[in-house]
Structures are given as C-alpha cells and as structure tokens.
C-alpha cells in the first residue's frame, strides 16, 4: 500500500475545513435571514401561555433583554460573533444554553441513529448480495418488492405500526421515552435503555435498508456482468466463493459510501421516529423548537444538522480514498 | 389528464425503441388506472360533503364495520370519508409542490448549463447548500418561517427537492448544447431563447416528466411528515399527516383502525406513483441497466 504523504494530507484537511467553514457561514446567514422574516413573534413565543399577565412595557423589556429591538443585521452580527466564540444563545423553551440542550440530546439521538445505521447497513448489504446472486428468482423479487414498498412507506406510520403491534398488543417493548417514566437517572440500567431504544431503532433501520439493498444489488450485478467474473466462472469458480473473492469488495465500497452519505436521511428519519416514540433526542427538540418558535434552538439545530451531514459526507469521502486505489491515486498526489 | 400526457409522451419517444413496448404498455395501463383512481378519489371527496364528517357522538370509537369500513374516530366521524378527504388534500399539495420543484429544477439546471461558469458555480453551490441540511430540518425551518399553513409546506417541499433533478437536467443540457444541430442553429443566427425552446426543452421533456413523476411521491411523503409533526396545516384542514398524528393519542387505547387504514391508503397512493415514475424512467431513459 502506498504511503500517504504528509503535505497531501494537510492540504486535504485544510480544504475540508475551509469548505466546512464556508458552508456553516452560508447556512447560518441564510437561516438567520429566513427566520428574521418569520411572522412568529419571538417575544410571544417566550411568554407562551402567560399572555394575560404580561403588559406592553414588560414586552418591550423582554425584547430589549433578548436584543430583539435591534435591526436584523445588527442582531445577526451579534449572534454570529457570539457563535464564533462558542456561545449559541439560550433556548427559549428549555431556558438553558442551546449548546447544552444540543449536547445533552445528541447523545440520545446518536445512540438511536448508530444502532439503526448499523442494522440497516448490515441487513441491507446482505439482502442486496443475496438478491443479486439470485437475480430474477423469487428471493430477488421479494427483496426488490420489499425495498420498493418500504421506500414509499411513511416512516412515522411504520413507527406507529410497530408501536401498536410490539408496544400495545404484545407488550414486548415500552411505548415511549428513553428510560422508564419517573425513574432517577442513576437507577436506569443498560437493559432498560436498550428496551426503550429497540422500537425506534428498528423503525429507523427498516427505512434505511431499502437504498443500501437496491444499490448493492445493482453494483453487484454490474460486477457479475463483467469480463473478469466471466473469466473466474470459466475457471470453475461459482456461488458464494466467487462473490466473496471478486464481488464483495467492489460492492462494499458503494454501500459504505451510500450509508455515510445517508446521514441526512438518517437524521430526518430520527426526527420522525423520536416524535412517535417520545424519545428525547435532537429530533424532538427540533420539532419543539419549530412548533413553539424557539429561534435560538432552531438555529442551533440547523447548524448542528449541517455539521452532522457534512461529517457523513466527509467520512464517505475518506472511505472512498482509503479503499479505492483509483481515487486514492487521483485524489492525493504524492 | 395525466394519462393522456403520459401516453402522448410515450408515443413520441418510443418510436426508436420497439423492444420497450411491453414496458410502455405497462406504463400506460398503470397511468390510466392511476388516473381513474385519482378521478374516483376526487369525485368521492366532492361527494362526501359535510354529512359524513359531522360530529356524531353516539357513534364514536367504532371499530371497522360494513357501515364504517375504516371505523369512526373520537367524534364519531367516518374514518373512510376523512381518509379520502385527507388524501385528496395531500395529493393537491404534493402536486403543486412537485410542479414547483420541477420548474425550479428546470430553470436551475438550464441556467447552470447555458449561462456560463459563474452561473454554473453559483447554482451548484446553492444545490449543495440545500443538500447540506436534512430535508426535514429544512422543512421545519421553512414551515416555521412561513408561520405554518399550506404555503410553507409547498415552498418547503419544492425547495428541498430540486437539486438532484437540476443536476440531471444540467448534465443533459450540457450534452445537448454541444450537439451538431445546436451548433448549426447557433451558426444560423438563432437566438438563445429560440434554441432553448425549440431544441433543448423538447429533448429534456422526458427527463422533466420522469423527474416530476419521481418527485411527486416524495413530495407527498414529506408533506405528510411535516403535517404529522404539527408544523403544517391547522387541524380543520385534515391532511393525512394530521389524521395520523391525531390518532397517536388513541393508540394506547388499542384503536388501531385510526392509524392503520389512513396510513395504508397513503402507502398505496405513494407506491403507485412511484411505480409509474419508475416505469416512465425505464421507458424514457433506456440507459438504465438492471431490471
């Protein structure tokens, strides 16, 4: 294996960092511009149900406290400079720093997404391989039918079905939340957490299987049609051995790339799954921020999700470079 | 209407490709059946009126029966009627959103291909920007900015779905631009607009229609998701997502019919559009490999 030169690596890292900086700057500017045109009054969102008890002067005081009486551009620069210093503002509905809210909630979501990501990747890849090896036969048709149906299934509805069947009827899994209701944090053991994680993760992975399986199937079929497979067959290789020796690596790379590039869909799916199962993660926070008009939290989550998707794409990129010798030689000159 | 346009497009493109006739027939049959189903849905939602949707408290929480095939909800409203109404509303929102999305994609893709490097860079960068956020987060943001309501959903769905189709259109338009007949036209002094409307658009029409057909089911799904979350429509406009989110409260009580049937109906609708889109792609872009 060729050794990566240090300067090429440095250039790669710097380029990606510059890209990320530009992206985050653009996303925050665009999102801020959008939000400042929203008809939803942030003061109102802050007051919430106490409308009757807050007078005009108090409203003005609240607006001044949050800096809402300044023009949008001034607010943006204040917000952006605070952001650059690591301060993302204070969430209106949780009444604590946005960074804390995101940090706390992200771990729940991360656990959920990681479990779903692994499950869907392994199952999808296997299903794709099996389908391609049995091209045109019943197994292949079943896999394809399953994938196409799942691709048109509303994921939140699937979550509700799981909830009804496994949660309500069979009673195998708890109906919601990440820990038993009312339990202290110290009393919650791993088994409980896993039991609460199972249904959301299952939903999320069921949705993620389809793209990987279909993509893997296509790629493996491409490979199986190639000349070197014909040659291998003419030497007498066949079945699983043939695929394992000549096809697996070629199919694995696109599948991995797709899985990493699918962080965006994963995040969106997590929002819905968390909503159905009342799972306290980032997705639920995003929904609440949107519904109740918590602008600082919404902005924080928008930026964080951009970072998350960027990370996925970056990992896909690195994976491609590490595994695929063609890209490695083109992309990182010595 | 849809079946007609699809059939005409199929005839136009299909001349060179006799061996796709089976796929084409399947597509036309599918399109006609879907159009019939849509027509029935539209008629049904017109015919239902207020009678079936009126509160009827003695008949609340009824499980499915012959009189109420989908059961009734907590106000005694017929779930079949509500589902049909909801589907019809979701369908119209999805249609508007994906038409807008296709238009944006066409405009963006063509401008990127035809108006020089700077335009190409800017549009490519914009597309990257929209792809850099999860769709649902963008949807929440835009729905929030628009203050909820139909408009926010439509704008959100249109804005999140154009980038991939725009890239396709751009690539295709770049190829077409260097074709001989376009060069000839340009040498003959035809204007840019003339070339665009006479040469490029007719060639891009199949791509655009396939893109639209494939975007449509996604648009409906995203519309359902955003209304499910509670950021979309007010409860008096019961899109399918709202019906499902309301049924959430009754799942614990074992009222499975409130969630099962509306979701199943949505699934069937989306799935048939998806199949139509796939069939259209198979017929109109023979380059696709495995089937």
XYZ file of C-alpha atoms in Angstrom:
625
model
C 0.000 0.000 0.000
C 1.150 3.427 -0.948
C 2.114 5.786 1.822
C 0.170 8.994 2.181
C 2.415 11.990 2.137
C 2.021 14.450 4.953
C 1.600 17.561 2.816
C -1.168 15.971 0.766
C -2.974 15.022 3.938
C -2.562 18.525 5.307
C -3.941 20.017 2.110
C -6.921 17.657 2.268
C -7.692 18.601 5.856
C -7.336 22.333 5.228
C -9.537 22.167 2.149
C -12.254 20.324 4.026
C -12.053 22.725 6.957
C -12.371 25.697 4.621
C -15.371 24.069 2.980
C -16.986 23.416 6.327
C -16.413 26.994 7.457
C -17.922 28.375 4.266
C -20.869 26.014 4.488
C -21.645 26.851 8.100
C -21.319 30.569 7.399
C -23.698 30.297 4.439
C -26.192 28.122 6.291
C -26.257 30.392 9.312
C -26.627 33.536 7.201
C -29.422 32.021 5.103
C -31.230 30.561 8.097
C -30.953 33.786 10.049
C -32.270 35.815 7.122
C -35.214 33.424 6.797
C -36.004 33.390 10.477
C -35.937 37.157 10.803
C -38.775 37.319 8.276
C -40.919 34.883 10.198
C -44.332 36.226 11.248
C -43.999 34.347 14.546
C -43.189 36.817 17.289
C -40.275 35.585 19.414
C -41.410 37.628 22.399
C -44.761 35.904 22.185
C -43.014 32.545 21.928
C -41.041 33.367 25.067
C -44.102 34.452 27.025
C -46.098 31.440 25.942
C -49.252 30.918 27.981
C -48.743 33.943 30.231
C -50.145 36.366 27.665
C -52.625 37.923 30.028
C -50.085 38.711 32.700
C -47.536 40.490 30.521
C -48.075 44.143 29.658
C -46.684 46.241 26.829
C -43.811 47.591 28.928
C -42.794 44.162 30.018
C -42.869 43.011 26.403
C -40.544 45.850 25.473
C -38.279 44.903 28.353
C -38.207 41.298 27.235
C -37.462 42.357 23.651
C -34.622 44.543 24.885
C -33.310 41.741 27.104
C -33.065 39.338 24.191
C -31.856 42.113 21.872
C -34.937 41.807 19.698
C -35.380 45.573 19.348
C -32.269 45.895 17.190
C -32.323 45.702 13.369
C -31.846 42.179 11.914
C -28.359 42.837 10.556
C -27.073 44.017 13.910
C -28.681 41.022 15.564
C -27.075 38.708 13.043
C -23.595 40.060 13.698
C -24.078 39.864 17.412
C -25.359 36.309 17.139
C -22.639 35.276 14.675
C -19.815 36.725 16.758
C -21.178 35.010 19.859
C -21.438 31.817 17.818
C -17.820 32.112 16.731
C -16.933 32.259 20.421
C -18.886 29.073 21.060
C -21.987 30.715 22.534
C -25.096 29.649 20.643
C -27.520 31.629 22.755
C -30.158 30.479 25.184
C -33.071 28.249 24.322
C -36.393 29.950 24.985
C -38.309 26.798 25.863
C -35.688 24.898 27.826
C -34.257 28.020 29.465
C -30.712 26.765 29.198
C -27.846 27.350 26.753
C -28.534 25.940 23.278
C -25.168 24.182 23.236
C -26.139 22.309 26.412
C -29.534 21.329 25.051
C -28.000 20.045 21.826
C -25.161 18.289 23.625
C -27.495 16.544 26.020
C -29.990 15.473 23.426
C -27.492 14.484 20.795
C -26.293 11.506 22.797
C -29.752 10.007 22.829
C -30.124 10.571 19.119
C -26.621 9.327 18.409
C -27.317 6.037 20.146
C -30.533 5.658 18.178
C -29.010 6.598 14.847
C -25.914 4.466 15.338
C -27.984 1.384 16.135
C -30.240 1.979 13.135
C -27.298 2.774 10.897
C -25.506 -0.460 11.728
C -28.613 -2.601 11.484
C -29.774 -1.171 8.173
C -26.270 -1.338 6.730
C -25.694 -4.981 7.600
C -29.184 -6.168 6.667
C -29.344 -4.040 3.528
C -25.951 -5.144 2.287
C -26.709 -8.799 2.898
C -30.101 -8.528 1.239
C -28.553 -6.799 -1.762
C -25.918 -9.510 -2.159
C -28.461 -12.299 -1.830
C -30.789 -10.618 -4.320
C -28.033 -10.099 -6.877
C -26.833 -13.698 -6.562
C -30.371 -14.936 -7.186
C -31.146 -12.476 -9.919
C -34.671 -12.840 -11.257
C -35.611 -15.579 -8.803
C -38.137 -15.416 -6.028
C -35.704 -14.141 -3.375
C -34.649 -11.310 -5.641
C -38.229 -10.389 -6.350
C -39.105 -10.414 -2.669
C -36.159 -8.192 -1.765
C -36.995 -5.751 -4.533
C -40.670 -5.699 -3.641
C -39.863 -5.137 -0.002
C -37.456 -2.314 -0.795
C -39.804 -0.535 -3.168
C -42.704 -0.794 -0.747
C -40.612 0.437 2.118
C -39.358 3.359 0.089
C -42.944 4.552 -0.268
C -43.891 3.914 3.347
C -44.248 6.948 5.563
C -41.677 6.180 8.247
C -43.749 7.694 11.037
C -46.625 5.418 10.098
C -44.326 2.417 10.234
C -43.267 3.609 13.675
C -46.911 3.754 14.722
C -47.497 0.221 13.443
C -44.512 -1.053 15.440
C -45.803 0.813 18.443
C -49.230 -0.765 18.109
C -48.033 -4.292 17.468
C -44.983 -4.608 19.749
C -45.802 -1.943 22.276
C -49.543 -2.107 22.826
C -50.642 -5.572 21.718
C -47.725 -7.781 22.524
C -46.378 -5.515 25.231
C -42.810 -6.590 24.485
C -41.402 -3.092 24.458
C -42.241 0.120 26.294
C -44.400 2.552 24.383
C -42.199 5.603 24.645
C -39.399 7.624 26.216
C -35.785 6.611 26.623
C -35.997 5.484 30.244
C -38.833 4.280 32.493
C -41.062 7.180 33.455
C -40.233 8.661 36.835
C -37.033 6.719 37.333
C -33.936 8.511 38.551
C -31.035 8.695 36.166
C -28.870 6.635 38.480
C -31.375 3.772 38.643
C -31.643 3.300 34.902
C -29.594 0.370 33.752
C -28.465 -0.530 30.262
C -31.082 -3.148 29.726
C -33.828 -0.603 30.244
C -32.213 1.787 27.843
C -31.902 -0.934 25.240
C -35.528 -1.893 25.626
C -36.566 1.701 25.046
C -34.197 2.006 22.149
C -35.366 -1.125 20.336
C -38.522 0.066 18.611
C -37.277 3.477 17.429
C -34.061 1.913 16.168
C -35.969 -0.853 14.423
C -38.190 1.668 12.668
C -35.290 3.796 11.613
C -33.310 0.845 10.291
C -36.274 -0.612 8.404
C -36.438 2.615 6.445
C -32.697 2.674 5.796
C -32.479 -0.857 4.408
C -34.069 -0.124 1.037
C -31.495 2.203 -0.561
C -28.490 0.132 0.524
C -30.015 -3.140 -0.599
C -31.072 -1.841 -4.016
C -27.777 -0.073 -4.585
C -25.714 -3.084 -3.558
C -27.784 -5.282 -5.821
C -27.200 -3.012 -8.825
C -23.465 -2.753 -8.162
C -23.026 -6.466 -7.684
C -24.985 -7.154 -10.862
C -22.654 -4.766 -12.685
C -19.715 -6.704 -11.333
C -21.246 -10.081 -12.137
C -21.697 -8.965 -15.745
C -18.027 -8.063 -16.082
C -15.374 -9.914 -18.013
C -13.294 -10.888 -15.035
C -16.252 -12.666 -13.495
C -16.767 -14.487 -16.769
C -13.135 -15.493 -16.611
C -13.478 -16.605 -12.997
C -16.527 -18.639 -13.880
C -14.714 -20.262 -16.776
C -12.084 -21.370 -14.266
C -14.823 -23.124 -12.364
C -15.497 -20.704 -9.538
C -19.088 -20.231 -8.583
C -21.556 -19.388 -5.851
C -20.641 -17.652 -2.635
C -16.936 -18.205 -3.139
C -16.985 -16.363 -6.434
C -18.853 -13.421 -4.954
C -16.684 -13.338 -1.873
C -13.474 -13.341 -3.830
C -14.316 -10.998 -6.673
C -17.506 -9.132 -5.946
C -17.694 -8.326 -2.273
C -15.084 -5.603 -2.142
C -16.431 -3.928 -5.244
C -19.932 -3.875 -3.798
C -18.861 -2.908 -0.298
C -17.423 0.459 -1.197
C -20.545 1.912 -2.830
C -22.655 0.541 0.011
C -20.444 2.166 2.635
C -20.362 5.423 0.736
C -24.111 5.392 0.459
C -24.513 4.652 4.149
C -22.298 7.565 5.128
C -23.868 9.878 2.604
C -27.237 8.856 4.016
C -26.660 10.723 7.285
C -29.082 13.341 6.059
C -31.925 10.861 5.619
C -30.985 9.225 8.900
C -31.347 12.495 10.739
C -34.717 13.192 9.134
C -35.901 9.694 9.967
C -34.747 10.125 13.549
C -36.837 13.282 13.861
C -39.962 11.320 12.961
C -39.126 8.207 14.966
C -38.367 10.291 18.050
C -41.620 12.130 17.579
C -43.683 8.936 17.562
C -41.894 7.276 20.452
C -41.458 10.458 22.520
C -37.775 9.627 22.519
C -35.908 12.578 23.995
C -33.400 13.283 21.253
C -32.334 16.074 18.995
C -35.160 15.420 16.555
C -37.820 16.082 19.126
C -36.009 19.215 20.189
C -36.029 20.340 16.545
C -39.760 19.772 16.280
C -40.489 21.589 19.513
C -38.239 24.468 18.537
C -40.142 24.760 15.252
C -43.606 24.403 16.706
C -43.070 26.712 19.670
C -40.927 29.275 17.916
C -37.664 28.815 19.817
C -35.429 30.594 17.326
C -32.034 30.184 19.050
C -32.567 26.442 19.467
C -33.845 26.066 15.899
C -30.792 27.876 14.555
C -28.524 25.748 16.686
C -30.103 22.549 15.430
C -29.983 23.710 11.816
C -26.258 24.365 12.146
C -25.685 21.147 14.020
C -27.525 19.070 11.429
C -25.448 20.702 8.685
C -22.334 19.695 10.606
C -23.698 16.177 11.013
C -24.430 15.752 7.313
C -21.049 17.223 6.441
C -19.366 14.685 8.707
C -21.191 11.877 6.948
C -20.094 13.082 3.536
C -16.544 13.579 4.778
C -16.433 10.030 6.125
C -17.754 8.744 2.802
C -15.050 10.692 1.024
C -12.272 9.392 3.278
C -13.627 5.855 2.968
C -13.526 6.082 -0.805
C -9.955 7.310 -0.721
C -8.837 4.622 1.684
C -10.437 1.710 -0.105
C -10.480 2.607 -3.767
C -6.963 2.710 -5.216
C -8.112 4.601 -8.316
C -9.434 7.546 -6.332
C -6.526 7.356 -3.947
C -4.020 7.905 -6.699
C -6.001 10.601 -8.444
C -7.174 12.433 -5.357
C -3.997 12.514 -3.302
C -0.902 13.067 -5.431
C 2.406 12.389 -3.753
C -55.357 14.319 -17.974
C -52.255 12.707 -16.642
C -52.791 9.503 -18.564
C -53.148 11.458 -21.759
C -49.923 13.417 -21.418
C -48.076 10.309 -20.403
C -49.404 8.369 -23.363
C -48.521 11.117 -25.829
C -45.018 11.385 -24.404
C -44.613 7.640 -24.651
C -45.588 7.608 -28.313
C -43.219 10.424 -29.150
C -40.168 8.928 -27.567
C -40.968 5.305 -28.193
C -40.555 5.374 -31.957
C -36.934 4.328 -31.848
C -37.355 1.689 -29.199
C -39.628 -1.119 -30.220
C -38.369 -3.534 -27.635
C -39.565 -1.336 -24.820
C -43.126 -1.673 -25.973
C -44.030 -4.027 -23.153
C -42.744 -1.641 -20.536
C -44.539 1.169 -22.284
C -47.818 -0.686 -22.325
C -47.413 -1.393 -18.642
C -46.758 2.231 -18.004
C -49.764 3.422 -19.979
C -52.037 0.895 -18.310
C -50.678 1.919 -14.923
C -51.169 5.568 -15.726
C -54.743 5.038 -16.847
C -55.569 3.013 -13.737
C -53.976 5.591 -11.504
C -55.804 8.397 -13.273
C -59.059 6.527 -12.803
C -58.306 6.025 -9.117
C -57.481 9.711 -8.752
C -60.657 10.709 -10.533
C -62.641 8.468 -8.198
C -60.831 9.963 -5.218
C -61.602 13.497 -6.361
C -65.235 12.670 -7.020
C -65.526 10.899 -3.696
C -64.102 13.834 -1.773
C -66.571 16.103 -3.558
C -69.472 13.762 -2.911
C -68.712 13.166 0.754
C -69.741 16.615 1.814
C -70.204 17.534 5.440
C -72.648 14.788 6.378
C -70.077 12.049 6.976
C -67.670 14.445 8.665
C -70.153 15.805 11.135
C -69.667 15.048 14.790
C -71.812 12.092 15.782
C -71.042 11.349 19.394
C -73.155 8.171 19.840
C -71.093 6.561 17.093
C -67.641 7.331 18.453
C -64.747 4.884 18.609
C -66.497 2.272 16.454
C -64.202 -0.398 15.046
C -64.445 -1.118 11.314
C -67.820 -2.458 10.185
C -69.783 -2.577 6.962
C -71.301 0.773 7.726
C -67.944 2.371 8.554
C -65.280 0.329 6.739
C -62.432 2.326 8.343
C -64.191 2.757 11.684
C -65.011 6.052 13.353
C -62.925 8.467 15.390
C -63.428 10.057 18.816
C -66.028 12.439 17.435
C -67.925 9.745 15.582
C -66.709 10.892 12.170
C -66.384 8.266 9.474
C -62.687 7.480 9.001
C -63.125 6.410 5.377
C -64.513 9.808 4.499
C -61.802 11.561 6.465
C -59.107 9.454 4.829
C -60.382 10.228 1.338
C -60.591 13.932 2.120
C -57.139 13.886 3.631
C -55.624 12.026 0.696
C -57.191 14.446 -1.733
C -55.763 17.413 0.146
C -52.315 15.808 0.415
C -52.435 14.972 -3.252
C -53.142 18.531 -4.269
C -50.400 19.900 -2.035
C -47.973 17.303 -3.362
C -48.912 18.113 -6.944
C -48.389 21.843 -6.509
C -45.137 21.334 -4.626
C -43.630 18.905 -7.104
C -44.687 21.017 -10.090
C -42.942 23.962 -8.477
C -39.938 21.795 -7.654
C -39.690 20.554 -11.245
C -39.931 24.114 -12.539
C -37.153 25.250 -10.196
C -35.042 22.268 -11.217
C -35.555 23.004 -14.917
C -34.737 26.682 -14.525
C -31.702 26.000 -12.339
C -30.356 23.153 -14.468
C -30.742 25.055 -17.746
C -29.254 28.260 -16.357
C -26.313 26.334 -14.961
C -25.692 24.721 -18.326
C -26.264 27.737 -20.545
C -25.267 30.904 -18.714
C -21.578 30.403 -18.216
C -19.249 29.289 -15.486
C -20.285 31.803 -12.871
C -23.942 30.855 -13.061
C -22.959 27.199 -13.007
C -20.840 27.688 -9.883
C -23.488 29.677 -8.050
C -26.260 27.207 -8.841
C -24.096 24.243 -7.997
C -23.241 25.859 -4.708
C -26.886 26.592 -3.968
C -27.746 22.975 -4.688
C -25.004 21.888 -2.296
C -26.382 24.254 0.309
C -29.820 22.684 0.097
C -28.335 19.193 0.181
C -26.259 20.059 3.212
C -29.249 20.011 5.532
C -31.557 17.062 6.189
C -34.767 17.585 4.228
C -36.858 17.504 7.325
C -34.810 20.172 9.071
C -35.139 22.464 6.054
C -38.858 21.747 6.000
C -39.216 22.603 9.684
C -37.245 25.800 9.161
C -39.283 26.924 6.166
C -42.606 25.943 7.690
C -41.612 27.952 10.753
C -40.599 30.934 8.647
C -43.890 30.876 6.756
C -45.774 30.596 10.010
C -47.333 27.253 9.152
C -50.019 26.687 6.574
C -50.253 25.359 3.047
C -47.840 27.844 1.606
C -44.996 26.925 3.905
C -45.312 23.238 3.117
C -45.425 23.782 -0.612
C -42.451 26.149 -0.629
C -40.532 23.855 1.666
C -41.127 20.709 -0.359
C -40.389 22.466 -3.650
C -37.184 23.953 -2.296
C -35.883 20.698 -0.852
C -36.495 18.532 -3.878
C -34.993 20.386 -6.830
C -31.215 19.808 -6.521
C -30.897 16.252 -7.823
C -33.192 16.815 -10.788
C -31.442 20.100 -11.548
C -28.116 18.256 -11.754
C -29.590 15.739 -14.159
C -31.041 18.478 -16.343
C -27.766 20.374 -16.276
C -25.759 17.357 -17.412
C -28.230 16.608 -20.167
C -28.354 20.219 -21.327
C -24.565 20.397 -21.413
C -24.506 17.399 -23.733
C -27.246 18.792 -25.923
C -25.536 22.162 -26.125
C -22.585 20.648 -27.921
C -24.724 18.592 -30.294
C -24.335 19.286 -34.006
C -27.837 20.525 -34.596
C -27.491 23.069 -31.812
C -24.191 24.283 -33.279
C -25.860 24.541 -36.663
C -28.722 26.553 -35.226
C -26.333 28.868 -33.483
C -24.352 29.440 -36.697
C -27.619 30.171 -38.455
C -28.062 33.040 -36.055
C -30.850 31.642 -33.935
C -31.303 33.348 -30.622
C -30.521 31.651 -27.351
C -34.203 31.594 -26.453
C -35.115 30.010 -29.789
C -32.562 27.247 -29.282
C -33.761 26.745 -25.757
C -37.400 26.395 -26.637
C -37.062 24.516 -29.923
C -34.080 22.277 -29.302
C -33.384 21.878 -25.627
C -36.768 21.783 -23.970
C -38.298 19.147 -26.280
C -35.296 16.907 -25.656
C -35.448 17.475 -21.938
C -39.171 16.873 -21.684
C -38.945 13.140 -20.900
C -36.357 13.847 -18.179
C -38.523 16.553 -16.727
C -41.620 14.403 -16.727
C -39.823 11.449 -15.205
C -38.305 13.777 -12.659
C -41.702 15.145 -11.827
C -43.266 11.704 -11.533
C -40.480 10.549 -9.234
C -40.592 13.736 -7.185
C -44.316 13.561 -6.634
C -44.434 10.588 -4.226
C -41.563 12.087 -2.241
C -43.412 15.364 -2.053
C -46.499 13.657 -0.669
C -44.455 11.738 1.881
C -42.672 14.860 3.055
C -45.902 16.767 3.186
C -47.393 14.017 5.328
C -44.328 14.037 7.582
C -44.360 17.771 8.179
C -48.071 17.878 8.894
C -47.649 14.870 11.175
C -45.109 16.777 13.220
C -47.651 19.519 13.664
C -45.919 22.260 11.741
C -48.135 22.272 8.742
C -51.822 22.730 8.493
C -54.341 23.681 11.142
C -56.498 20.770 12.380
C -59.516 21.971 10.423
C -57.674 21.103 7.223
C -57.220 17.413 7.848
C -54.368 16.346 5.595
C -53.362 12.747 6.006
C -50.472 13.627 8.335
C -52.824 15.408 10.723
C -55.234 12.497 10.793
C -52.357 10.213 11.685
C -50.923 12.485 14.335
C -54.350 12.786 15.961
C -54.686 9.037 16.007
C -51.439 8.834 18.002
C -53.360 9.751 21.138
C -55.611 6.719 20.802
C -53.019 4.071 20.006
C -52.562 3.169 23.655
C -56.275 2.534 23.890
C -55.959 -0.065 21.145
C -57.811 1.848 18.420
C -55.662 0.508 15.664
C -58.034 1.385 12.835
C -57.458 5.105 13.315
C -53.843 4.719 12.226
C -53.796 1.605 10.083
C -56.176 2.499 7.267
C -55.224 6.130 6.558
C -51.549 5.159 6.519
C -52.202 2.174 4.302
C -54.130 4.341 1.857
C -51.257 6.814 1.779
C -48.795 3.989 1.213
C -50.806 2.622 -1.706
C -51.082 6.026 -3.327
C -47.382 6.790 -2.975
C -46.388 3.331 -4.113
C -48.443 3.511 -7.293
C -46.997 6.875 -8.220
C -43.544 5.559 -7.530
C -44.149 2.599 -9.811
C -45.453 4.864 -12.524
C -42.359 7.022 -12.184
C -40.060 4.002 -12.356
C -41.898 2.670 -15.385
C -41.617 6.054 -17.057
C -37.917 6.120 -16.347
C -37.471 2.637 -17.747
C -39.249 3.628 -20.945
C -37.793 7.068 -21.399
C -34.204 6.532 -20.424
C -33.107 3.204 -21.861
C -29.656 3.644 -20.344
C -30.750 2.227 -17.020
C -29.135 -1.107 -16.588
C -30.750 -3.817 -14.493
C -34.337 -4.683 -14.119
